[in-house]
PDB file of C-alpha atoms in Angstrom:
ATOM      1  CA  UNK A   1       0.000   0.000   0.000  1.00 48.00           C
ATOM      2  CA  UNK A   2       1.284   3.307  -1.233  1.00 55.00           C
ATOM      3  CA  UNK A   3       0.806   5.895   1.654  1.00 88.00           C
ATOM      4  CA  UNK A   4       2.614   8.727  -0.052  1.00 95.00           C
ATOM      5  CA  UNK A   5       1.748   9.817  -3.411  1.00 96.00           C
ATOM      6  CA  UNK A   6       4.098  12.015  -5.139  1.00 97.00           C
ATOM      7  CA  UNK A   7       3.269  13.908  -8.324  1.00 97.00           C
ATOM      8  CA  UNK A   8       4.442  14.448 -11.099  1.00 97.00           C
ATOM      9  CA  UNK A   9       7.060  12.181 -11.742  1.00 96.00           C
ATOM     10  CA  UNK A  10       9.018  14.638 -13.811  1.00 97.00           C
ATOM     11  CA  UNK A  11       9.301  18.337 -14.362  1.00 97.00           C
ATOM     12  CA  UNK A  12      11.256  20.385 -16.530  1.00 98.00           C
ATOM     13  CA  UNK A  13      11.437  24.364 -16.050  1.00 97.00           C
ATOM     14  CA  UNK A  14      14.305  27.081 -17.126  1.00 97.00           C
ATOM     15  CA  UNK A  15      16.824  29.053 -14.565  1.00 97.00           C
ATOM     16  CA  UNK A  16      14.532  31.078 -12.683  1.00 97.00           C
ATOM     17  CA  UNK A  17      10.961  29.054 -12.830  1.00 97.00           C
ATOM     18  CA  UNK A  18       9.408  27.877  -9.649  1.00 97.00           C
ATOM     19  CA  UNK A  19       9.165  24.355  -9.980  1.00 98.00           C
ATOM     20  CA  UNK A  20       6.204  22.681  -7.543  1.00 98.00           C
ATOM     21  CA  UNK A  21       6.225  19.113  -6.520  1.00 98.00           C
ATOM     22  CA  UNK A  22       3.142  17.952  -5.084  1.00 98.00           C
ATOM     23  CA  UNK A  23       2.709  14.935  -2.383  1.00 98.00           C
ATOM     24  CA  UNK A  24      -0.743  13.372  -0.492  1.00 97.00           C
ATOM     25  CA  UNK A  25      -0.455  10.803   2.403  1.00 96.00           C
ATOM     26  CA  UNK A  26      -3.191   8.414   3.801  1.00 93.00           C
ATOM     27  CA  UNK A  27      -1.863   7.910   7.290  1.00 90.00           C
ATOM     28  CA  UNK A  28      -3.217  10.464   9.726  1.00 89.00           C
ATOM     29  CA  UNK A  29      -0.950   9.349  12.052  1.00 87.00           C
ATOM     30  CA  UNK A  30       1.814  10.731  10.399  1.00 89.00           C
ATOM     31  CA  UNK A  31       3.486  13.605  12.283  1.00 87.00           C
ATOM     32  CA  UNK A  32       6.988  14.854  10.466  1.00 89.00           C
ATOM     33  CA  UNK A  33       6.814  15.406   6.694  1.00 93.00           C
ATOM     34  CA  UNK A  34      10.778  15.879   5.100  1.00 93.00           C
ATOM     35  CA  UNK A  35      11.796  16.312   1.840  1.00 96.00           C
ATOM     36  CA  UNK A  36      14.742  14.614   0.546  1.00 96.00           C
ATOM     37  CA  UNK A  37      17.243  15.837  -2.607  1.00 97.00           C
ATOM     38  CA  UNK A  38      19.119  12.942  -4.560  1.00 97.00           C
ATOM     39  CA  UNK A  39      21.550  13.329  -7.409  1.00 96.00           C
ATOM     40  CA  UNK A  40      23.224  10.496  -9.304  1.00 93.00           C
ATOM     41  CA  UNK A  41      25.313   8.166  -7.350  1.00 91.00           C
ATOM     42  CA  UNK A  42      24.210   9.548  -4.434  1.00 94.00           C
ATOM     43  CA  UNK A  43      21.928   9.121  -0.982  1.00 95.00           C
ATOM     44  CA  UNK A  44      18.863  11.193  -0.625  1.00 95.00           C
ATOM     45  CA  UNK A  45      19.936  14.444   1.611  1.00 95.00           C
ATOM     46  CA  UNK A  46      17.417  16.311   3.805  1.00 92.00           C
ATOM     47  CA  UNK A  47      16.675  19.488   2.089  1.00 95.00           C
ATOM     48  CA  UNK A  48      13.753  20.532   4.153  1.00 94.00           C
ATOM     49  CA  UNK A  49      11.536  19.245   6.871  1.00 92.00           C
ATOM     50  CA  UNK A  50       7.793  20.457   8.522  1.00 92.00           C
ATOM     51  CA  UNK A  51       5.740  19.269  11.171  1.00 88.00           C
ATOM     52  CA  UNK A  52       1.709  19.657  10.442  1.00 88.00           C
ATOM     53  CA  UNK A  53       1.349  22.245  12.840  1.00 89.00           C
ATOM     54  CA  UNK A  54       2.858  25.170  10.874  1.00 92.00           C
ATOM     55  CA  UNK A  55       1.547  25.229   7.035  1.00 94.00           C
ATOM     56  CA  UNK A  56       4.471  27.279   5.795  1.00 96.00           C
ATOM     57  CA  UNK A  57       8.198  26.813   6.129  1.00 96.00           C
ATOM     58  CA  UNK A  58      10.630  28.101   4.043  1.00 96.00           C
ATOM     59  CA  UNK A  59      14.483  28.210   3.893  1.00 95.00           C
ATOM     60  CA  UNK A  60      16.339  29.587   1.410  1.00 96.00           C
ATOM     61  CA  UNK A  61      14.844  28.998  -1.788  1.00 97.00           C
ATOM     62  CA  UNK A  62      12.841  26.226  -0.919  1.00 97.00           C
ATOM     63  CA  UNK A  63       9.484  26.026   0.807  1.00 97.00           C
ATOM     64  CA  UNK A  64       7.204  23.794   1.815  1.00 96.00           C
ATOM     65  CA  UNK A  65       3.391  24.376   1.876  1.00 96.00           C
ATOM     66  CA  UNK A  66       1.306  22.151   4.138  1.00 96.00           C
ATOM     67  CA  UNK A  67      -2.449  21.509   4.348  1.00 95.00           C
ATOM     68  CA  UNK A  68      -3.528  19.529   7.157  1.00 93.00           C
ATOM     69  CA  UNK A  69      -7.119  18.747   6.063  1.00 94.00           C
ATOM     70  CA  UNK A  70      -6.635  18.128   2.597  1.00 95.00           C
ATOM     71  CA  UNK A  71      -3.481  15.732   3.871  1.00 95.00           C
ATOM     72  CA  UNK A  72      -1.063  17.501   1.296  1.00 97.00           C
ATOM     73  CA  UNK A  73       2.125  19.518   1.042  1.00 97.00           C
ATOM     74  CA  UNK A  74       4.517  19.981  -1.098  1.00 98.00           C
ATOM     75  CA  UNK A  75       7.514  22.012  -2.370  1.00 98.00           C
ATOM     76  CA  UNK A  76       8.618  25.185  -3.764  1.00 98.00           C
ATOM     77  CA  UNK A  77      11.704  25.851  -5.211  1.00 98.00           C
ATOM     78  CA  UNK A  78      12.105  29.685  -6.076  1.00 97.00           C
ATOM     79  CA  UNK A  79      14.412  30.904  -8.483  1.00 97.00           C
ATOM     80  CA  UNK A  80      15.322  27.596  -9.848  1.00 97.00           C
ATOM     81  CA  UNK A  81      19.276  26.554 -10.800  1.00 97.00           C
ATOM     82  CA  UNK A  82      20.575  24.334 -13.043  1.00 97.00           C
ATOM     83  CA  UNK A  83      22.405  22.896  -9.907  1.00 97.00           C
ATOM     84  CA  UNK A  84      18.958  22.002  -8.526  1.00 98.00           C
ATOM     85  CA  UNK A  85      18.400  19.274 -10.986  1.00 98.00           C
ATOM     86  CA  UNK A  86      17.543  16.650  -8.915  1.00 98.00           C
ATOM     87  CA  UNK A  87      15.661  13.923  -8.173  1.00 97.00           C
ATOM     88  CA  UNK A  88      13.542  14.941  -5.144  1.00 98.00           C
ATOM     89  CA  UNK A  89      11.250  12.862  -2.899  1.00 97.00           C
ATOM     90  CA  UNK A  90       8.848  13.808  -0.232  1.00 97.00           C
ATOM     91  CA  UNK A  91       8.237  11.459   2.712  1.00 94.00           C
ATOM     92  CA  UNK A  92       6.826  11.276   5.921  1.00 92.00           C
ATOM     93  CA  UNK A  93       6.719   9.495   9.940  1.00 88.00           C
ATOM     94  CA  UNK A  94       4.788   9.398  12.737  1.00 81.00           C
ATOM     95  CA  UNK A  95       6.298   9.634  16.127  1.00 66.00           C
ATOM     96  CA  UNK A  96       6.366   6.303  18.994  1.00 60.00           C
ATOM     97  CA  UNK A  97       8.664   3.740  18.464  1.00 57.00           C
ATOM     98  CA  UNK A  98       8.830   4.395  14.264  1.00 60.00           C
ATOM     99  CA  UNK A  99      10.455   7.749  14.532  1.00 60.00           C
ATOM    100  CA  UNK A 100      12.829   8.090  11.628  1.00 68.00           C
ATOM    101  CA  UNK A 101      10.877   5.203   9.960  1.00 81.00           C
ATOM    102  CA  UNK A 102      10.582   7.447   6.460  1.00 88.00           C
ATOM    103  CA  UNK A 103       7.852   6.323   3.586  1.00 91.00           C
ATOM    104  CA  UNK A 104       8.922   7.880   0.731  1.00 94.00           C
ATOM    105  CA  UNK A 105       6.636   9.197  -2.572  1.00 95.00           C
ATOM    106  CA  UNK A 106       7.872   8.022  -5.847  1.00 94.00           C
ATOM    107  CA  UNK A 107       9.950  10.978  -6.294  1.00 96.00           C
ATOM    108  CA  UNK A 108      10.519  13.903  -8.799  1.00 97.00           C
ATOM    109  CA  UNK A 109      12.989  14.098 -11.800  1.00 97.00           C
ATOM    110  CA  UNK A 110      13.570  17.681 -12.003  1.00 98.00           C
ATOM    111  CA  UNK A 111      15.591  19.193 -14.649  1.00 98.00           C
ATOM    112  CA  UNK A 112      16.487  23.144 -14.942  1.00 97.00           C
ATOM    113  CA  UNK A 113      17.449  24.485 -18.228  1.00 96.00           C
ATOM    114  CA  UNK A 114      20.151  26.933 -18.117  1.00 94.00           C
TER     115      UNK A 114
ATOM    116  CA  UNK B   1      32.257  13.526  10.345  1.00 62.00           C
ATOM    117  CA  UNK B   2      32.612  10.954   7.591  1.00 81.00           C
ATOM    118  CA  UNK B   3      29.164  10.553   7.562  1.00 93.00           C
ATOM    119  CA  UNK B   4      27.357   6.899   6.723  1.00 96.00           C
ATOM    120  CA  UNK B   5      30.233   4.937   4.954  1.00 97.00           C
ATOM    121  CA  UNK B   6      28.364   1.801   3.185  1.00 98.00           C
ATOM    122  CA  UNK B   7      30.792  -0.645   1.475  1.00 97.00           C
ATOM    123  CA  UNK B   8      31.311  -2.076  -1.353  1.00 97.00           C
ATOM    124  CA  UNK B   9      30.352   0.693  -3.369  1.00 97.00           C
ATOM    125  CA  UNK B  10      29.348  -1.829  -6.396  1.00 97.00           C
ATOM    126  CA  UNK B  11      28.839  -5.382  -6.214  1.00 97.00           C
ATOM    127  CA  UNK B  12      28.022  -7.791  -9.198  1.00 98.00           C
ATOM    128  CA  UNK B  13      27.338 -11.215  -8.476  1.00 97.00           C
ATOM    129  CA  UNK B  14      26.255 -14.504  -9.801  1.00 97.00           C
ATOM    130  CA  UNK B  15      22.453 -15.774  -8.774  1.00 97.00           C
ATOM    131  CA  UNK B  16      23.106 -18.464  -6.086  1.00 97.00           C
ATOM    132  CA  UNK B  17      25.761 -16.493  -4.379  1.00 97.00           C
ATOM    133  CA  UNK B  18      25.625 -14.802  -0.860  1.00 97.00           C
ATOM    134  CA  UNK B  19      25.920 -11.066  -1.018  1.00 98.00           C
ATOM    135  CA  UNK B  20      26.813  -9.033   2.363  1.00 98.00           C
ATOM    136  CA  UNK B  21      26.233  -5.489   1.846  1.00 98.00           C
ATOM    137  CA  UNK B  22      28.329  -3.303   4.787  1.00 98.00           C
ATOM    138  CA  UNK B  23      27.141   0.320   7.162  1.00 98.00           C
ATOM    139  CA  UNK B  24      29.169   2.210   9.868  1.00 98.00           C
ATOM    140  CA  UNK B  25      26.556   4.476  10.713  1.00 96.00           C
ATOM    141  CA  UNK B  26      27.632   8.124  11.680  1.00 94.00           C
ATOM    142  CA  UNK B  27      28.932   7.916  15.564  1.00 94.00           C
ATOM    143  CA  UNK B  28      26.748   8.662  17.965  1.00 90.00           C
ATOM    144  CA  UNK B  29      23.564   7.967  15.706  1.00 90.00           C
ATOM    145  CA  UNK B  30      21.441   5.065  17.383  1.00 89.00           C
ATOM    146  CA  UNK B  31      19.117   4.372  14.894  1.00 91.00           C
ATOM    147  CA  UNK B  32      19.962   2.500  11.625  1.00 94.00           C
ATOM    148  CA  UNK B  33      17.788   1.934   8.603  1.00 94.00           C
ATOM    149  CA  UNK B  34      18.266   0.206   5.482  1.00 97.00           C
ATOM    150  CA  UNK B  35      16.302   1.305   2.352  1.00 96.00           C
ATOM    151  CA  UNK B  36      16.859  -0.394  -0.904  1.00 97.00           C
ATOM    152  CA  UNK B  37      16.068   1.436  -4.228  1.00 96.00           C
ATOM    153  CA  UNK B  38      14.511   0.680  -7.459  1.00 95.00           C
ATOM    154  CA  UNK B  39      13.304   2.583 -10.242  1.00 90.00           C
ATOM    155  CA  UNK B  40       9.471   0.424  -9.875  1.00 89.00           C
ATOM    156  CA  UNK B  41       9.544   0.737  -6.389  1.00 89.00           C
ATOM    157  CA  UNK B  42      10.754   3.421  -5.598  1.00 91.00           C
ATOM    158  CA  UNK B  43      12.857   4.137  -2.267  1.00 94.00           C
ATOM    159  CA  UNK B  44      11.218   1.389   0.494  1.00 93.00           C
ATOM    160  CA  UNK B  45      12.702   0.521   3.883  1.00 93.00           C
ATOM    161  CA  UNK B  46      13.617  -2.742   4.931  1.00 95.00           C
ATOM    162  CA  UNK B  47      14.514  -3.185   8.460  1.00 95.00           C
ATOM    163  CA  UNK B  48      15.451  -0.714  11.233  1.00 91.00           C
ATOM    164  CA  UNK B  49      17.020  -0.585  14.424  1.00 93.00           C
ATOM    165  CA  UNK B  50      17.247   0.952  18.004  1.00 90.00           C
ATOM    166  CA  UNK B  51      20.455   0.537  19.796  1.00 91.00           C
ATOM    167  CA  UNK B  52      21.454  -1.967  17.916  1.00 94.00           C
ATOM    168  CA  UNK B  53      17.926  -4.303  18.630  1.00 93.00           C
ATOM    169  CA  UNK B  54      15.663  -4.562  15.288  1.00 93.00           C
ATOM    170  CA  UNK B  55      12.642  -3.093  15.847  1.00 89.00           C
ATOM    171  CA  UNK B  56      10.394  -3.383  12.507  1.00 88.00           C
ATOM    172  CA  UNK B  57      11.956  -5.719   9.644  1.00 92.00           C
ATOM    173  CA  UNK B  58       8.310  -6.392   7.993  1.00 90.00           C
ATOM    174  CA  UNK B  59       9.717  -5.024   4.853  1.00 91.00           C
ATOM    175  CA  UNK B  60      12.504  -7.564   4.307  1.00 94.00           C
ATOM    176  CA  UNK B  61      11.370  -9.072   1.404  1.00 88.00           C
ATOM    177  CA  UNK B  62      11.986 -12.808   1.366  1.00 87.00           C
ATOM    178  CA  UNK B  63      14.068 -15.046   4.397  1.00 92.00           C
ATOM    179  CA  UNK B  64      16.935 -15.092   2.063  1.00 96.00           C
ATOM    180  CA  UNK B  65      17.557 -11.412   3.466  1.00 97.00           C
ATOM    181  CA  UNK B  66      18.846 -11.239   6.984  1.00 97.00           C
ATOM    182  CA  UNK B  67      20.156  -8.114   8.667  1.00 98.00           C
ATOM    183  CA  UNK B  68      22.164  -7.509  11.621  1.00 97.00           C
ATOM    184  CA  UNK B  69      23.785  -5.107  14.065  1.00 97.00           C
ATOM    185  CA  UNK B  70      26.258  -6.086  16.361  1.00 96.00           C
ATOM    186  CA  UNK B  71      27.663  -3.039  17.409  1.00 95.00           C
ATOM    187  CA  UNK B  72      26.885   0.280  17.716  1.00 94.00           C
ATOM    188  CA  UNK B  73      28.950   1.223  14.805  1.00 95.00           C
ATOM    189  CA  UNK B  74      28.600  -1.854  12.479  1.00 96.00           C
ATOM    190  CA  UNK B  75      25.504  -3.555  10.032  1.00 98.00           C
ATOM    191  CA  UNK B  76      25.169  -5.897   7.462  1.00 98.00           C
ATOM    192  CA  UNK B  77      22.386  -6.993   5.233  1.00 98.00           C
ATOM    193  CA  UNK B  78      22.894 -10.715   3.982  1.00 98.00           C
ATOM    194  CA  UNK B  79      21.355 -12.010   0.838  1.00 97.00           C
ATOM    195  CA  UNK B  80      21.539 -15.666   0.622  1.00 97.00           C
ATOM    196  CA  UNK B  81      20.813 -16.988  -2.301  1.00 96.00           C
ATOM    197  CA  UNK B  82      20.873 -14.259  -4.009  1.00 97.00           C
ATOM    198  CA  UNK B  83      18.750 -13.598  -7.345  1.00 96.00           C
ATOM    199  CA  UNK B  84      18.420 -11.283 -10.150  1.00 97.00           C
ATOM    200  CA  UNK B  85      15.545  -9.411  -9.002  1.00 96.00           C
ATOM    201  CA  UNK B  86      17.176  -8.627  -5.877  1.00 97.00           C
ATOM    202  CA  UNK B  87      19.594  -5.995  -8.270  1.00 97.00           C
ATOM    203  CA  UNK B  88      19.192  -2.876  -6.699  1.00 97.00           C
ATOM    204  CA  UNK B  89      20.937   0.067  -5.232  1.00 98.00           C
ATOM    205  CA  UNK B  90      20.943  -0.393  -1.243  1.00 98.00           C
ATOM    206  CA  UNK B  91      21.128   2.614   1.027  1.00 97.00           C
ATOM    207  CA  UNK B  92      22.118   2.508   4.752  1.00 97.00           C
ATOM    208  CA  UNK B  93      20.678   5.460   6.849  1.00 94.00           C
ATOM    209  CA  UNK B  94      21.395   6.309  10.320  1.00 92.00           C
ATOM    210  CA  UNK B  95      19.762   8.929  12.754  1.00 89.00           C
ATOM    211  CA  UNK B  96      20.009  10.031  16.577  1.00 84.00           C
ATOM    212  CA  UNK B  97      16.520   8.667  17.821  1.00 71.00           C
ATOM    213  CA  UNK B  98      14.631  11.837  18.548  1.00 65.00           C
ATOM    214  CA  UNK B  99      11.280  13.128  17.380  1.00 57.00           C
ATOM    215  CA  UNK B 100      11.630  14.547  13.815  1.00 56.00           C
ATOM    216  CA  UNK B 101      15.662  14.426  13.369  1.00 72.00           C
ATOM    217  CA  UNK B 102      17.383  14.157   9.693  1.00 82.00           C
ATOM    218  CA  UNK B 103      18.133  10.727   8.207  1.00 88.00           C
ATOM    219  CA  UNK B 104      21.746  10.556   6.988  1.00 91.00           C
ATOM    220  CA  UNK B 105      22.457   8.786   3.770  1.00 94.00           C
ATOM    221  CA  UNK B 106      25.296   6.845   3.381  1.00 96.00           C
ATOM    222  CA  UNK B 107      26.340   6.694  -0.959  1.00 96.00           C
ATOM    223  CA  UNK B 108      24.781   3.624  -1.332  1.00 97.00           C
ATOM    224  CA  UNK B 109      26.130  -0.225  -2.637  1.00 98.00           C
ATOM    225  CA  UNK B 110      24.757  -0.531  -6.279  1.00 98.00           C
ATOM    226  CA  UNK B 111      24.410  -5.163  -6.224  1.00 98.00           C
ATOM    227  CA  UNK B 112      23.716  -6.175  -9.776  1.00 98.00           C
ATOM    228  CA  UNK B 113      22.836  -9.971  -9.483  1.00 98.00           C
ATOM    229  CA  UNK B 114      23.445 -12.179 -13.215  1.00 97.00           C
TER     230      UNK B 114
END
């Protein structure tokens, strides 16, 4: 069963464009909502990370935008780089004994045209 | 910090063979996840652990996987036998065990099974 659903599964936008990446969970339970940056030949790296009591957060040029009742977020990247071609993945935990225990969406391919 | 180191970095390997994939998780981290990734499935955990004791290994895919943690600082997954479908790239992740703290990624061991 699929608990995070990621969307879409690729983008393409030029330096500058604000590329959105959208993700919906199922699990109510779930209580810590991180987004993850990979590049090839690499491990995912945090990039950015919410909790569902705040619907902004933003750092840098990224920013997440939660909605609690309509069990989505999803990210913002402003000002897009070539450098942030990525893939990108959204995931999410509850808290008790599964803290850390990430389930990730499908992830992004995002490419930025110079 | 050298952060997760995960060895080998590539691993090919006939079907039949046992395959033992390597983490040192960052110090002080004492929780320990391994993830495998595939492009149709996408980035799903397999087993994780609190100080050193496996807490949830329902995603382990078959009993030819086995995963252990003797030390603090030291895991292995074990694949035996080991078959083509199990080709994947296989992430270890560690974290301190806190509410809402960062995964860290080690590079990853890329096993290509024949």
């Amino acid at each position: 069963q699929q608990q995070v659903k990621q969307s879409p599964q690729s983008l393409i936008v030029q330096k500058g464009g604000i590329p959105i990446i959208n993700c919906a969970y199922e699990n109510t339970a779930f209580d810590y909502f991180p987004w993850y940056q990979q590049f090839p030949g690499k491990g995912p790296a945090l990039l950015i990370a919410i909790r569902p009591d705040v619907s902004e957060k933003k750092e840098g040029r990224f920013t997440i935008s939660f909605n609690k009742s309509a069990k989505q977020f999803s990210l913002h990247i402003m000002d897009s780089q070539p450098g942030d071609s990525a893939t990108y993945f959204c995931a999410a935990s509850r808290g008790g004994t599964s803290y850390g225990k990430l389930t990730f969406g499908q992830g992004t391919i995002l490419t930025v045209h110079p | 910090d050298a952060g997760v180191i995960q060895s080998p970095r590539h691993e090919v390997t006939e079907m039949g063979q046992e395959v033992t994939l390597r983490c040192k998780p960052i110090s002080g981290h004492n929780s320990l996840f391994w993830y495998r990734q595939t492009m149709m499935r996408g980035l799903e955990l397999l087993i994780y652990f609190n100080n050193n004791v496996p807490i949830d290994d329902s995603g382990m895919p078959e009993d030819r996987f086995s995963a252990k943690m003797p030390n603090a600082s030291f895991s292995t997954l074990k694949i035996q036998p080991s078959e083509p479908r199990d080709s994947a790239v296989y992430f270890c992740a560690s974290s301190i065990r806190h509410p809402n703290t960062e995964a860290f990624f080690g590079q990853g061991t890329r096993l290509t099974v024949v």
